[in-house]
Short mmCIF file of C-alpha atoms and ligand atoms in Angstrom, two decimals:
data_model
loop_
_atom_site.label_atom_id
_atom_site.label_comp_id
_atom_site.label_asym_id
_atom_site.label_seq_id
_atom_site.Cartn_x
_atom_site.Cartn_y
_atom_site.Cartn_z
CA UNK U 1 132.22 88.44 62.84
CA UNK U 2 132.08 92.03 61.39
CA UNK U 3 135.74 93.41 61.34
CA UNK U 4 134.66 96.79 62.11
CA UNK U 5 131.11 98.74 61.41
CA UNK U 6 130.19 101.72 59.22
CA UNK U 7 130.34 105.15 61.39
CA UNK U 8 127.56 107.16 59.35
CA UNK U 9 125.40 109.98 59.80
CA UNK U 10 122.27 108.46 57.97
CA UNK U 11 119.28 108.56 60.26
CA UNK U 12 117.08 106.79 57.74
CA UNK U 13 119.65 103.94 57.03
CA UNK U 14 120.39 103.26 60.89
CA UNK U 15 116.32 103.49 61.50
CA UNK U 16 116.11 100.93 58.84
CA UNK U 17 118.57 98.36 61.02
CA UNK U 18 116.33 98.83 63.96
CA UNK U 19 113.35 98.27 62.33
CA UNK U 20 115.14 94.88 60.92
CA UNK U 21 116.52 93.66 64.32
CA UNK U 22 119.47 94.96 64.40
CA UNK U 23 122.23 97.11 66.63
CA UNK U 24 122.96 100.31 66.15
CA UNK U 25 125.05 103.20 68.31
CA UNK U 26 123.92 106.39 68.50
CA UNK U 27 124.54 109.49 70.60
CA UNK U 28 122.48 110.92 73.30
CA UNK U 29 123.38 114.02 75.52
CA UNK U 30 124.88 111.94 78.23
CA UNK U 31 126.77 109.25 76.55
CA UNK U 32 126.40 106.86 73.46
CA UNK U 33 124.08 104.23 73.76
CA UNK U 34 123.83 100.86 72.21
CA UNK U 35 120.18 100.92 70.82
CA UNK U 36 118.11 97.88 69.78
CA UNK U 37 114.29 97.20 69.21
CA UNK U 38 112.81 97.21 73.16
CA UNK U 39 109.67 95.79 71.91
CA UNK U 40 111.51 92.70 70.48
CA UNK U 41 113.26 90.05 72.70
CA UNK U 42 115.72 89.06 70.12
CA UNK U 43 116.89 92.38 69.36
CA UNK U 44 117.32 92.98 72.85
CA UNK U 45 119.11 89.74 73.47
CA UNK U 46 121.95 91.02 71.37
CA UNK U 47 122.63 94.13 73.18
CA UNK U 48 123.74 91.68 76.19
CA UNK U 49 125.70 89.52 73.93
CA UNK U 50 127.72 92.51 72.33
CA UNK U 51 128.03 94.45 75.54
CA UNK U 52 129.30 90.80 77.49
CA UNK U 53 126.85 92.54 80.19
CA UNK U 54 125.34 90.15 82.72
CA UNK U 55 121.31 89.56 82.17
CA UNK U 56 120.58 90.85 85.74
CA UNK U 57 121.33 94.27 84.48
CA UNK U 58 118.06 96.17 82.99
CA UNK U 59 118.34 98.46 80.39
CA UNK U 60 116.76 101.91 79.47
CA UNK U 61 114.08 102.15 77.13
CA UNK U 62 114.42 105.44 75.15
CA UNK U 63 111.34 107.01 73.83
CA UNK U 64 110.59 110.11 71.19
CA UNK U 65 107.44 111.23 72.14
CA UNK U 66 105.62 111.52 75.81
CA UNK U 67 102.57 109.57 74.61
CA UNK U 68 104.73 106.21 73.79
CA UNK U 69 104.71 105.86 77.49
CA UNK U 70 101.52 104.42 77.39
CA UNK U 71 102.43 101.16 75.64
CA UNK U 72 105.04 100.65 78.47
CA UNK U 73 104.18 101.56 81.66
CA UNK U 74 100.83 101.06 83.65
CA UNK U 75 100.84 104.04 85.68
CA UNK U 76 102.83 107.36 86.29
CA UNK U 77 102.70 108.56 90.02
CA UNK U 78 102.68 111.96 90.57
CA UNK U 79 106.29 112.82 91.70
CA UNK U 80 107.70 111.09 88.46
CA UNK U 81 105.08 113.01 86.18
CA UNK U 82 106.51 116.22 87.76
CA UNK U 83 110.02 115.38 86.85
CA UNK U 84 109.25 114.20 83.77
CA UNK U 85 107.14 117.45 82.56
CA UNK U 86 110.20 119.32 84.11
CA UNK U 87 113.51 117.28 83.07
CA UNK U 88 112.45 115.68 79.80
CA UNK U 89 113.69 115.32 77.05
CA UNK U 90 116.89 115.15 79.00
CA UNK U 91 119.35 113.55 81.13
CA UNK U 92 117.01 111.82 83.51
CA UNK U 93 115.33 108.29 83.93
CA UNK U 94 112.39 107.28 85.48
CA UNK U 95 111.59 103.75 86.57
CA UNK U 96 107.90 102.82 86.31
CA UNK U 97 105.66 99.96 86.50
CA UNK U 98 105.81 97.70 83.44
CA UNK U 99 103.10 96.53 80.64
CA UNK U 100 102.94 93.26 79.32
CA UNK U 101 104.64 94.54 76.15
CA UNK U 102 108.15 95.28 77.72
CA UNK U 103 110.13 91.86 77.34
CA UNK U 104 111.47 90.88 80.61
CA UNK U 105 114.72 90.64 78.99
CA UNK U 106 114.62 94.48 78.82
CA UNK U 107 113.95 94.64 82.59
CA UNK U 108 116.06 91.52 83.97
CA UNK U 109 112.50 90.19 84.83
CA UNK U 110 111.58 93.24 87.22
CA UNK U 111 108.05 94.41 86.98
CA UNK U 112 109.34 98.20 86.39
CA UNK U 113 110.97 99.70 83.44
CA UNK U 114 113.46 102.34 83.08
CA UNK U 115 112.34 105.26 80.87
CA UNK U 116 114.03 108.09 79.44
CA UNK U 117 113.45 111.01 76.31
CA UNK U 118 116.48 111.80 75.55
CA UNK U 119 117.61 115.28 74.37
CA UNK U 120 119.57 114.89 71.94
CA UNK U 121 118.18 115.99 68.32
CA UNK U 122 119.62 113.12 66.10
CA UNK U 123 118.68 110.35 68.64
CA UNK U 124 115.15 111.51 69.12
CA UNK U 125 115.29 111.51 65.23
CA UNK U 126 116.43 108.36 64.89
CA UNK U 127 113.91 106.86 67.50
CA UNK U 128 110.74 108.45 65.84
CA UNK U 129 112.37 107.09 62.46
CA UNK U 130 112.54 103.79 63.81
CA UNK U 131 109.05 103.64 65.34
CA UNK U 132 109.88 101.61 68.44
CA UNK U 133 111.14 102.34 71.86
CA UNK U 134 114.65 101.71 71.80
CA UNK U 135 116.51 99.89 74.36
CA UNK U 136 119.95 100.89 74.92
CA UNK U 137 122.84 100.70 77.59
CA UNK U 138 125.70 102.98 76.94
CA UNK U 139 127.61 101.51 74.09
CA UNK U 140 130.52 100.21 76.39
CA UNK U 141 131.66 96.42 77.00
CA UNK U 142 130.46 95.56 80.40
CA UNK U 143 132.42 97.48 83.36
CA UNK U 144 134.12 99.50 80.91
CA UNK U 145 134.69 103.46 80.29
CA UNK U 146 131.29 104.57 78.87
CA UNK U 147 131.96 106.55 75.31
CA UNK U 148 131.10 110.04 74.94
CA UNK U 149 132.73 109.91 70.82
CA UNK U 150 131.95 107.57 68.15
CA UNK U 151 135.48 106.49 68.09
CA UNK U 152 135.20 105.48 71.52
CA UNK U 153 132.25 103.14 70.49
CA UNK U 154 134.51 102.22 67.27
CA UNK U 155 137.34 100.93 69.36
CA UNK U 156 135.24 98.91 71.64
CA UNK U 157 132.23 97.47 70.10
CA UNK U 158 133.09 98.14 66.49
CA UNK U 159 132.95 94.59 65.60
CA UNK U 160 129.85 94.21 67.12
CA UNK U 161 127.25 96.52 65.91
CA UNK U 162 125.80 97.09 62.39
CA UNK U 163 126.03 100.96 62.37
CA UNK U 164 127.30 104.13 64.38
CA UNK U 165 125.79 106.82 64.21
CA UNK U 166 128.21 109.76 64.54
CA UNK U 167 126.25 112.08 66.60
CA UNK U 168 129.59 114.25 67.59
CA UNK U 169 130.74 114.69 71.51
CA UNK U 170 128.39 113.93 74.27
CA UNK U 171 127.32 117.33 75.84
CA UNK U 172 126.57 116.45 79.24
CA UNK U 173 129.12 113.36 79.20
CA UNK U 174 128.03 111.36 82.17
CA UNK U 175 124.79 108.86 82.34
CA UNK U 176 121.78 110.23 82.97
CA UNK U 177 120.34 110.18 86.59
CA UNK U 178 118.00 107.17 87.64
CA UNK U 179 115.20 107.64 89.63
CA UNK U 180 112.02 105.99 91.30
CA UNK U 181 109.70 108.00 92.24
CA UNK U 182 105.84 106.93 93.84
CA UNK U 183 103.15 109.57 94.63
CA UNK U 184 104.79 110.82 97.95
CA UNK U 185 108.85 109.64 98.07
CA UNK U 186 111.93 109.94 95.34
CA UNK U 187 114.45 107.97 95.26
CA UNK U 188 117.96 108.54 93.26
CA UNK U 189 118.93 104.84 91.85
CA UNK U 190 122.25 106.18 89.96
CA UNK U 191 123.56 110.03 90.44
CA UNK U 192 123.92 111.73 86.71
CA UNK U 193 123.18 114.28 84.39
CA UNK U 194 120.33 115.87 86.61
CA UNK U 195 121.74 117.36 89.59
CA UNK U 196 120.46 116.05 92.68
CA UNK U 197 119.87 119.52 94.16
CA UNK U 198 117.78 120.24 90.85
CA UNK U 199 115.21 117.09 91.46
CA UNK U 200 114.92 118.27 95.01
CA UNK U 201 114.08 121.75 93.80
CA UNK U 202 111.21 119.83 91.89
CA UNK U 203 110.01 117.20 94.44
CA UNK U 204 111.39 118.02 97.94
CA UNK U 205 113.69 115.79 99.80
CA UNK U 206 115.03 112.39 97.54
CA UNK U 207 116.34 109.47 99.62
CA UNK U 208 119.64 107.61 98.11
CA UNK U 209 119.81 104.15 97.32
CA UNK U 210 121.33 101.89 99.46
CA UNK U 211 124.62 100.53 97.90
CA UNK U 212 125.56 97.98 100.48
CA UNK U 213 123.61 95.12 99.33
CA UNK U 214 124.56 92.17 97.09
CA UNK U 215 125.30 92.93 93.32
CA UNK U 216 122.42 90.74 92.04
CA UNK U 217 120.28 92.23 94.48
CA UNK U 218 121.07 95.93 93.91
CA UNK U 219 118.04 98.00 93.07
CA UNK U 220 120.06 99.64 90.21
CA UNK U 221 123.15 97.62 88.58
CA UNK U 222 124.84 100.78 87.66
CA UNK U 223 125.49 101.10 91.28
CA UNK U 224 127.54 97.94 91.12
CA UNK U 225 130.84 98.91 93.01
CA UNK U 226 133.28 97.97 90.24
CA UNK U 227 132.06 99.66 86.75
CA UNK U 228 132.95 102.26 84.50
CA UNK U 229 136.69 100.86 84.77
CA UNK U 230 139.49 102.20 82.75
CA UNK U 231 141.96 99.76 82.25
CA UNK U 232 144.94 101.48 83.90
CA UNK U 233 144.98 101.68 87.69
CA UNK U 234 142.85 104.67 89.40
CA UNK U 235 143.39 105.45 92.96
CA UNK U 236 141.11 108.85 94.33
CA UNK U 237 143.73 111.56 95.89
CA UNK U 238 141.99 111.98 99.59
CA UNK U 239 143.70 112.81 102.79
CA UNK U 240 144.91 109.53 103.43
CA UNK U 241 146.22 108.38 100.50
CA UNK U 242 150.37 108.18 100.42
CA UNK U 243 151.64 109.60 97.17
CA UNK U 244 152.55 107.13 94.29
CA UNK U 245 155.51 105.16 94.52
CA UNK U 246 158.75 106.40 92.47
CA UNK U 247 159.29 104.90 88.83
CA UNK U 248 155.94 104.82 88.24
CA UNK U 249 154.41 106.71 85.44
CA UNK U 250 151.42 109.32 86.93
CA UNK U 251 148.38 110.23 84.81
CA UNK U 252 146.81 112.84 87.33
CA UNK U 253 142.76 113.98 86.90
CA UNK U 254 142.17 117.15 88.52
CA UNK U 255 139.20 119.31 88.21
CA UNK U 256 140.86 123.05 87.80
CA UNK U 257 144.44 122.51 88.72
CA UNK U 258 147.38 119.53 89.48
CA UNK U 259 148.33 119.29 93.14
CA UNK U 260 151.93 120.28 92.13
CA UNK U 261 153.12 117.75 94.52
CA UNK U 262 152.52 114.60 92.02
CA UNK U 263 155.44 113.92 89.74
CA UNK U 264 152.69 113.58 86.67
CA UNK U 265 153.82 113.06 83.35
CA UNK U 266 150.38 113.97 81.81
CA UNK U 267 147.73 116.23 83.13
CA UNK U 268 143.96 116.50 82.33
CA UNK U 269 142.30 119.14 83.58
CA UNK U 270 138.34 118.85 83.47
CA UNK U 271 137.28 122.69 83.93
CA UNK U 272 139.63 125.20 84.17
CA UNK U 273 137.23 127.46 85.62
CA UNK U 274 135.72 125.20 88.23
CA UNK U 275 132.30 124.55 86.61
CA UNK U 276 131.29 120.94 87.27
CA UNK U 277 128.76 120.55 84.34
CA UNK U 278 131.78 121.23 82.04
CA UNK U 279 133.88 118.97 84.10
CA UNK U 280 131.42 116.19 83.80
CA UNK U 281 131.18 116.71 79.96
CA UNK U 282 135.12 115.90 79.84
CA UNK U 283 135.43 113.16 82.15
CA UNK U 284 135.15 110.14 80.21
CA UNK U 285 137.22 111.56 77.27
CA UNK U 286 139.85 112.68 79.71
CA UNK U 287 139.71 109.10 81.56
CA UNK U 288 140.04 107.69 77.74
CA UNK U 289 142.93 109.60 76.66
CA UNK U 290 144.69 109.11 80.31
CA UNK U 291 144.17 105.16 79.64
CA UNK U 292 145.38 105.34 76.09
CA UNK U 293 148.32 107.10 76.96
CA UNK U 294 152.29 105.50 78.35
CA UNK U 295 151.27 105.78 81.96
CA UNK U 296 150.57 103.33 84.46
CA UNK U 297 148.84 104.79 87.43
CA UNK U 298 145.83 107.53 87.10
CA UNK U 299 145.47 109.44 90.23
CA UNK U 300 142.34 111.04 90.46
CA UNK U 301 141.09 113.89 92.52
CA UNK U 302 138.16 114.18 94.28
CA UNK U 303 135.59 116.71 93.06
CA UNK U 304 133.23 118.92 95.17
CA UNK U 305 130.10 116.89 96.56
CA UNK U 306 127.61 118.93 95.15
CA UNK U 307 125.70 119.50 91.76
CA UNK U 308 127.21 117.24 88.87
CA UNK U 309 130.11 116.40 91.35
CA UNK U 310 128.28 113.82 92.83
CA UNK U 311 128.02 111.86 89.71
CA UNK U 312 131.58 112.50 88.78
CA UNK U 313 132.62 111.12 92.23
CA UNK U 314 130.35 108.33 91.90
CA UNK U 315 131.93 107.63 88.76
CA UNK U 316 135.41 107.88 89.92
CA UNK U 317 134.54 105.72 92.99
CA UNK U 318 133.62 102.89 91.01
CA UNK U 319 136.29 103.23 88.57
CA UNK U 320 139.13 103.18 91.47
CA UNK U 321 140.24 100.32 92.61
O1 TXA I 401 122.69 108.26 79.68
C1 TXA I 401 121.91 107.02 80.49
O2 TXA I 401 121.48 106.69 80.82
C2 TXA I 401 122.57 106.22 78.94
C3 TXA I 401 122.09 106.55 77.52
C4 TXA I 401 122.39 105.43 76.65
O3 TXA I 401 120.52 106.76 77.67
N1 TXA I 401 122.26 105.04 79.28
C5 TXA I 401 122.44 104.07 80.17
O4 TXA I 401 122.59 102.83 80.19
O5 TXA I 401 123.57 104.89 81.12
P1 TXA I 401 123.10 101.66 81.32
O6 TXA I 401 122.26 100.46 80.69
O7 TXA I 401 124.62 101.90 80.79
O8 TXA I 401 122.77 102.26 82.89
C6 TXA I 401 121.56 101.87 83.08
C7 TXA I 401 120.66 101.91 84.16
C8 TXA I 401 121.64 100.73 85.31
O9 TXA I 401 122.31 101.40 86.45
C9 TXA I 401 120.37 99.83 85.54
O10 TXA I 401 120.70 99.10 86.79
C10 TXA I 401 119.41 101.10 85.72
O11 TXA I 401 119.69 102.06 84.63
N2 TXA I 401 117.88 100.54 85.76
C11 TXA I 401 117.44 100.17 84.12
N3 TXA I 401 116.26 99.62 84.86
C12 TXA I 401 115.98 99.52 85.93
C13 TXA I 401 114.96 99.24 86.68
N4 TXA I 401 113.69 98.26 86.25
N5 TXA I 401 115.20 99.48 87.88
C14 TXA I 401 116.22 99.89 88.40
N6 TXA I 401 117.11 100.44 87.57
C15 TXA I 401 117.21 100.10 86.49
MG1 MG I 402 126.60 101.61 81.45
#
């Protein structure tokens, strides 16, 4: 096994690795992805191995051009088309009926495939240069924090990928919103970089997927109750929580201001101005800093349940124990 891989900004080199069946971690506007040729099952298998990810968790396929869809999906329902027209390229993933070209390993045997066209310029250049759709989950080990900087990837997967393509910090900072749409309905499977309100403005009312099912049966395993976890214990501050016991070194993750009641030794403010987009962009890097500092409890505030606040609350509740 490699000690630690190269961090580079050489797109052509990264594309060559992907074409040869290798693994490249690359920046998107949401989080860093761990990419492989989506049409080659053997290359895709390396993703699962590197992440130690269970095979019932299907992958998102990233494309550079809209006409690449023809190879991947058999049909695009009306509402899905409207969402793609509006939000692509960008942080929206659409689940569609798959063609036979998409290996079952990519979709965990599901008859549908999740597709996204990222807006990050370097990511689009990489995918276009590779010339094949790229399957890529977030470039973290399974269940751990999602990476929003190249060095986060280096820490978790540096010895398991062929190259990390450095595209700087991720602008959106939380994963894409995953939707399943038909001609007349639309369901959000995972909250993310496109807010529910923005989706409703295009297609009307949306349903939210039921998360009370068994993990293997969950429509979208990003909905697994335990996910996106730091190593440090995390609790969410709400009305019925008793303040942490004395003697604990507490790090506080807040929106604009700390409570003032908690003797925190470290404070992370996600947006001084109360901007939820800015807060989302800072979320994982702030959790990362807390997780690597000398504390033994993270106390996270609850965020307003609107706009990108829904994705933030969702990730925090899955990180909490
Ligand atoms: O922003 C993102 O979406 C990032 C970047 C790299 O694009 N990727 C990402 O991938 O978050 P991942 O693997 O960590 O999350 C993919 C989510 C999971 O919740 C998975 O269950 C869901 O998409 N998904 C994938 N294929 C699906 C399918 N056929 N049906 C339902 N959900 C699916
Ligand atoms: Mg993930």
